[in-house]
XYZ file of C-alpha atoms in Angstrom:
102
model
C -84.494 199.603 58.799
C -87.017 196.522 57.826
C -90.393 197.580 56.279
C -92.661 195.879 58.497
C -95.461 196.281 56.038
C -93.261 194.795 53.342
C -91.927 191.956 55.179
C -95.909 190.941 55.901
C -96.544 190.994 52.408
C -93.768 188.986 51.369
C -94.436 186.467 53.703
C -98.496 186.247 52.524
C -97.032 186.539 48.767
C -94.399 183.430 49.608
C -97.311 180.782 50.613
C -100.091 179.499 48.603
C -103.523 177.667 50.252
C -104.826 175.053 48.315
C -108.177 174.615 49.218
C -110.312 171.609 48.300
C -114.001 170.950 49.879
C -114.589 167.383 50.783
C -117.687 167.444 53.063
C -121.554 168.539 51.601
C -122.208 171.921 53.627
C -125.591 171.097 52.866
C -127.058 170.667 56.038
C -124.309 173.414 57.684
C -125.039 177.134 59.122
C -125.823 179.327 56.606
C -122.520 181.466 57.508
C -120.537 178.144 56.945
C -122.324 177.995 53.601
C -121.325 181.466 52.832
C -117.754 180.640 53.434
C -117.800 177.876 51.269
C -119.163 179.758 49.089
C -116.775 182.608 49.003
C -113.475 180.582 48.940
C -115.630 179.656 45.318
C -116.477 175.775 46.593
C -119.255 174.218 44.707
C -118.729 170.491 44.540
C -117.182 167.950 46.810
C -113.573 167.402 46.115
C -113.036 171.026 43.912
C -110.397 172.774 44.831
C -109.533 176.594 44.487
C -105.775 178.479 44.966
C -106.062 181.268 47.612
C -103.538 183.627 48.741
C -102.704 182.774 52.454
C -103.910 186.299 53.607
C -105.874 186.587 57.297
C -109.211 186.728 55.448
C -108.857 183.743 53.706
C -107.562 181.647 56.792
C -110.706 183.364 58.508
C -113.163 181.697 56.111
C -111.015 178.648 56.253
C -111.358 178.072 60.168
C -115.299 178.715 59.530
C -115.516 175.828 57.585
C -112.580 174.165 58.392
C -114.811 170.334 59.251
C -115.948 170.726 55.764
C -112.580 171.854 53.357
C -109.275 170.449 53.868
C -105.913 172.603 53.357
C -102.449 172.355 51.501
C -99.989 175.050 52.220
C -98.005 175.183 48.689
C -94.567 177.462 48.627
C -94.141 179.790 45.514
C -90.813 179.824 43.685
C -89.745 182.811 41.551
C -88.797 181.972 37.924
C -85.482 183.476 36.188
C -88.019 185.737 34.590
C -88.978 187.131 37.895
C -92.624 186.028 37.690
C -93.769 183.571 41.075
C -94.963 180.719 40.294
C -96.854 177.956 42.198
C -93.723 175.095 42.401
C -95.159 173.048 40.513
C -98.502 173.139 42.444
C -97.412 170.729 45.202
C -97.252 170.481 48.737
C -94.084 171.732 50.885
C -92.610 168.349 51.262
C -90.859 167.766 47.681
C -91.375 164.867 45.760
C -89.799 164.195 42.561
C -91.881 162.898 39.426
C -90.138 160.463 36.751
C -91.553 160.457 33.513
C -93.095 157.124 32.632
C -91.646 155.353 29.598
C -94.073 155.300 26.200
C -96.392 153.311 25.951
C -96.189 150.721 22.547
């Protein structure tokens, strides 16, 4: 029989939030500054890695017209550690290395 509990926990475990804030709360509510605040937002365009848990997507939707959101998926290494892949979106993209410069 399935864990439920476990199955929820893998599935928060599995996705990473990347977080960035790209409007001045400023003038906002003060709860919607808290938020910000919280998910550890300071400056316009700094972004912070958050579990995707219900209390983080809770804070998100708050200020959700002042952050914008990347869902990242975690791979697990040989070694058995996760790992962000790469710290990219979902969508995979494929980076050559550029030649030397002279």
């Amino acid at each position: 029989m399935v864990n439920l509990k476990q199955t929820l926990q893998h599935q928060f475990i599995n996705n990473l939030l990347k977080v960035t804030l790209t409007r001045s709360p400023h003038h906002g509510r003060p709860n919607v500054r808290a938020c910000i605040a919280t998910l550890g937002l300071k400056r316009i365009n700094q972004h912070r890695y958050h579990k995707n848990t219900a209390e983080i997507r809770g804070m998100i939707h708050q200020a959700i017209g002042y952050v914008s959101v990347e869902q990242l998926a975690l791979e697990k290494e040989p070694s058995g550690d996760v790992t962000p892949s790469s710290l990219s979106p979902s969508s995979s993209s494929s980076i050559s290395p550029s030649s030397p410069a002279q």
